[in-house]
C-alpha atoms as a PDB file:
ATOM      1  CA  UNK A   1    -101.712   6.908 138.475  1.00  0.00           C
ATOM      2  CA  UNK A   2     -97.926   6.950 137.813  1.00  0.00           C
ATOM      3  CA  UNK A   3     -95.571   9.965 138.605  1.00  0.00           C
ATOM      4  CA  UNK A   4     -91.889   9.734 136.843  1.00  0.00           C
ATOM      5  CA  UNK A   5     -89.503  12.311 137.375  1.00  0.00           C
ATOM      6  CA  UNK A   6     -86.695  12.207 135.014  1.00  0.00           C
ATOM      7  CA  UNK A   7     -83.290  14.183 136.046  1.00  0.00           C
ATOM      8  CA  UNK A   8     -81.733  14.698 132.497  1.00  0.00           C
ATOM      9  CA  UNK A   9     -78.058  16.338 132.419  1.00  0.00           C
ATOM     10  CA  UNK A  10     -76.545  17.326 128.793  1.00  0.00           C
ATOM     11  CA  UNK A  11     -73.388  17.544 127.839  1.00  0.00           C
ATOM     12  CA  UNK A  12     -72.228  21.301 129.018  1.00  0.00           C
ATOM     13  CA  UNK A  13     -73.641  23.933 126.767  1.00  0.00           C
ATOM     14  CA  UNK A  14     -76.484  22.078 125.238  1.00  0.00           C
ATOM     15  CA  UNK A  15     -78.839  21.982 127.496  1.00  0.00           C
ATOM     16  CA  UNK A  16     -80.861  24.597 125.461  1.00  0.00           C
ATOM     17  CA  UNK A  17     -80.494  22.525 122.528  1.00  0.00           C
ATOM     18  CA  UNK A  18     -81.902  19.864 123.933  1.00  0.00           C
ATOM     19  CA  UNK A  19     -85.100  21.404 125.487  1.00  0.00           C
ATOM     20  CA  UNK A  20     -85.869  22.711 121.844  1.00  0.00           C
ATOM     21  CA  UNK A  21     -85.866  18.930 120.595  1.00  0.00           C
ATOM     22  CA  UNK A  22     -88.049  17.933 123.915  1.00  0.00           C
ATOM     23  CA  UNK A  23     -90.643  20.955 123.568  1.00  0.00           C
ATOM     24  CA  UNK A  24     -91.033  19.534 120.036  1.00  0.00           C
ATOM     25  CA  UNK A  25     -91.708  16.404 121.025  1.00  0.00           C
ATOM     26  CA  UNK A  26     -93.987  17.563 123.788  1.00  0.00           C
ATOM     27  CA  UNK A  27     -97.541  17.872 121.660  1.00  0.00           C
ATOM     28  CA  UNK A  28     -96.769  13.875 120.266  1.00  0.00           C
ATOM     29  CA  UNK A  29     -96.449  12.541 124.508  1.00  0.00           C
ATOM     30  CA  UNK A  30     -99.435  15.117 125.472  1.00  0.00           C
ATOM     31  CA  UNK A  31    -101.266  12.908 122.543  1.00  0.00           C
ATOM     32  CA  UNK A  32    -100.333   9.639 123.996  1.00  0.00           C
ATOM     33  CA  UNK A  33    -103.109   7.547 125.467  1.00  0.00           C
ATOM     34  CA  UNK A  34    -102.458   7.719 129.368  1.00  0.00           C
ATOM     35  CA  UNK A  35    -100.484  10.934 129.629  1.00  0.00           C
ATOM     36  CA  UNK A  36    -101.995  12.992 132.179  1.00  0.00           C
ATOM     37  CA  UNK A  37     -98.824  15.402 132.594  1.00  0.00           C
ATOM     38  CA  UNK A  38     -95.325  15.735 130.854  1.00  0.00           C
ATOM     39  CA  UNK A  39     -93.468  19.289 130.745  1.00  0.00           C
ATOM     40  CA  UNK A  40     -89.585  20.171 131.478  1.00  0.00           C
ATOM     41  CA  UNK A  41     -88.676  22.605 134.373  1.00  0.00           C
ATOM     42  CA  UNK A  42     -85.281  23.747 135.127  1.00  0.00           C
ATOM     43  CA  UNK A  43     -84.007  26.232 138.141  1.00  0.00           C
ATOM     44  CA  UNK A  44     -85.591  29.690 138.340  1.00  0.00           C
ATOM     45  CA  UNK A  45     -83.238  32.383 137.230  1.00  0.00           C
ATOM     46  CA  UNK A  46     -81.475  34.149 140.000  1.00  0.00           C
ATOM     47  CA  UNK A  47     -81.792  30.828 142.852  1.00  0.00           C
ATOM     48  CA  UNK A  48     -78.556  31.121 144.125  1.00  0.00           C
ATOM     49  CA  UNK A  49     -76.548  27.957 143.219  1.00  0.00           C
ATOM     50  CA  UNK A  50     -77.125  25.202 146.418  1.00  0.00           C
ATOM     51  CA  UNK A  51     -77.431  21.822 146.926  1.00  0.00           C
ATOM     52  CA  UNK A  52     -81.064  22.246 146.237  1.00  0.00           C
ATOM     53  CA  UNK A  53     -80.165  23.206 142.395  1.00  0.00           C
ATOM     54  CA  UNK A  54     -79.333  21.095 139.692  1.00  0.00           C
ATOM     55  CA  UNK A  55     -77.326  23.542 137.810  1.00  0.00           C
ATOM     56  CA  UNK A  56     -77.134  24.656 133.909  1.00  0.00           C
ATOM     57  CA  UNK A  57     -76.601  21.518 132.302  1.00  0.00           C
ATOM     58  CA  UNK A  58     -79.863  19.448 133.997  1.00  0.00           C
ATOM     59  CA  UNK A  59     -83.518  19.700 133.489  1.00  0.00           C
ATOM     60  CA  UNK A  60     -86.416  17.443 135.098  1.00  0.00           C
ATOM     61  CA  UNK A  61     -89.296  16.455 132.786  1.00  0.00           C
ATOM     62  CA  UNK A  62     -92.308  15.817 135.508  1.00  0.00           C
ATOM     63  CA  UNK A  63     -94.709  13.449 134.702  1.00  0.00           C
ATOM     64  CA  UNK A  64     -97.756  11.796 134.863  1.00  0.00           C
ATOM     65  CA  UNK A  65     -99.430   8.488 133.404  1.00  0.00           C
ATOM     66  CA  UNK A  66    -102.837   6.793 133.969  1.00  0.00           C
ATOM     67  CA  UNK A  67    -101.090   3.517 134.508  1.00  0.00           C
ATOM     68  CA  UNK A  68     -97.625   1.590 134.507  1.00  0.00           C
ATOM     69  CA  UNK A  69     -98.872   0.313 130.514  1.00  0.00           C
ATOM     70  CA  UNK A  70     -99.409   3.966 129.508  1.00  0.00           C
ATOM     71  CA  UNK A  71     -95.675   4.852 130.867  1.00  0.00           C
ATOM     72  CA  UNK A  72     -94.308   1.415 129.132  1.00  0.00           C
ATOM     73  CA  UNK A  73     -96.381   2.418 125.907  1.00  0.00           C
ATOM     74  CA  UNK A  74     -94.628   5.650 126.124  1.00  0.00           C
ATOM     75  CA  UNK A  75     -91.457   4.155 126.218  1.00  0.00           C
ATOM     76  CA  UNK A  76     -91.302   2.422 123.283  1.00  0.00           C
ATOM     77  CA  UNK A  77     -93.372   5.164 121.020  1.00  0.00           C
ATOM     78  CA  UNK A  78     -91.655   5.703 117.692  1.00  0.00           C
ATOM     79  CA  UNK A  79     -91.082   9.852 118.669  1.00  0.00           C
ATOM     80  CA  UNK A  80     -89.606   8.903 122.017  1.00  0.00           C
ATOM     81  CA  UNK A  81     -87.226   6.236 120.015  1.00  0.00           C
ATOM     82  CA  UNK A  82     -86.989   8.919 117.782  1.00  0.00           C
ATOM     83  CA  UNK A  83     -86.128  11.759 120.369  1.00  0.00           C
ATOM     84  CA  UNK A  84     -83.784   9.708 122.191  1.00  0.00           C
ATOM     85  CA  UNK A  85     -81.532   8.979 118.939  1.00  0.00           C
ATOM     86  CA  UNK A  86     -81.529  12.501 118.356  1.00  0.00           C
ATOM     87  CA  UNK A  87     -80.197  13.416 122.069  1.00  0.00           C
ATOM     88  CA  UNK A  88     -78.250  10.352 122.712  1.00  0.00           C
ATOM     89  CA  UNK A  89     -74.825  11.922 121.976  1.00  0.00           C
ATOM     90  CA  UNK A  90     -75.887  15.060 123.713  1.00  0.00           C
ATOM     91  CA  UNK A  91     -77.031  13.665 126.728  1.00  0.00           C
ATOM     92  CA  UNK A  92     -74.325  13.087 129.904  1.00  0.00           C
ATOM     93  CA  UNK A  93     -76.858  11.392 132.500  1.00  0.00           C
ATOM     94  CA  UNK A  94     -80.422  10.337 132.496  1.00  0.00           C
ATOM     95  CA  UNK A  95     -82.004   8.908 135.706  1.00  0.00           C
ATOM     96  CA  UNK A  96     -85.729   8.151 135.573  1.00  0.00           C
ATOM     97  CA  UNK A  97     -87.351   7.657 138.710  1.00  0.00           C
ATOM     98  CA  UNK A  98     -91.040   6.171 138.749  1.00  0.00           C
ATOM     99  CA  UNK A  99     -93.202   6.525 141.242  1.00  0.00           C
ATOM    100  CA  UNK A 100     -96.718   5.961 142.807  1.00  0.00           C
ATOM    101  CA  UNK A 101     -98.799   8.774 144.784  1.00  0.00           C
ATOM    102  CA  UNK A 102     -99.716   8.023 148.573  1.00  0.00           C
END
């Protein structure tokens, strides 16, 4: 199993924008061969502001693959290529870390 965690920060003010776009994608990667888990998540309302938040402008899309060829597959599927030229312009940061379970 593969676990990715992917720390996505919009441009300021469009983060809600771009979560719409992502929960539409959502049902096409649930239907991907491999994909055990992949949902967004962003800071409960009312956590006071610390280094432990990532703020209005960031969300984290958690995860989960069968194996390193399922993520790659994902990768390259024409509604992520799609998504991404969609959010590219909307998009400040994007840092994808992939990981393995101990």
């Amino acid at each position: 199993m593969i676990n990715v965690i992917a720390i996505i920060v919009t441009k300021p003010g469009l983060r809600a924008q771009v979560l719409e776009l992502a929960a539409a994608n959502r049902p096409a990667v649930l239907a991907e061969a491999g994909c055990i888990e992949y949902a967004a998540a962003i800071d409960p309302a009312g956590l006071p502001t610390s280094k432990a938040t990532f703020g209005p402008d960031t969300f984290v899309v958690i995860e989960k693959w069968e194996s390193l060829a399922a993520l790659q597959a994902h990768a390259v599927a024409p509604h992520m290529v799609a998504y991404g030229a969609k959010t590219k312009d909307m998009l400040a940061s994007r840092m994808i870390h992939v990981l393995d379970p101990v």
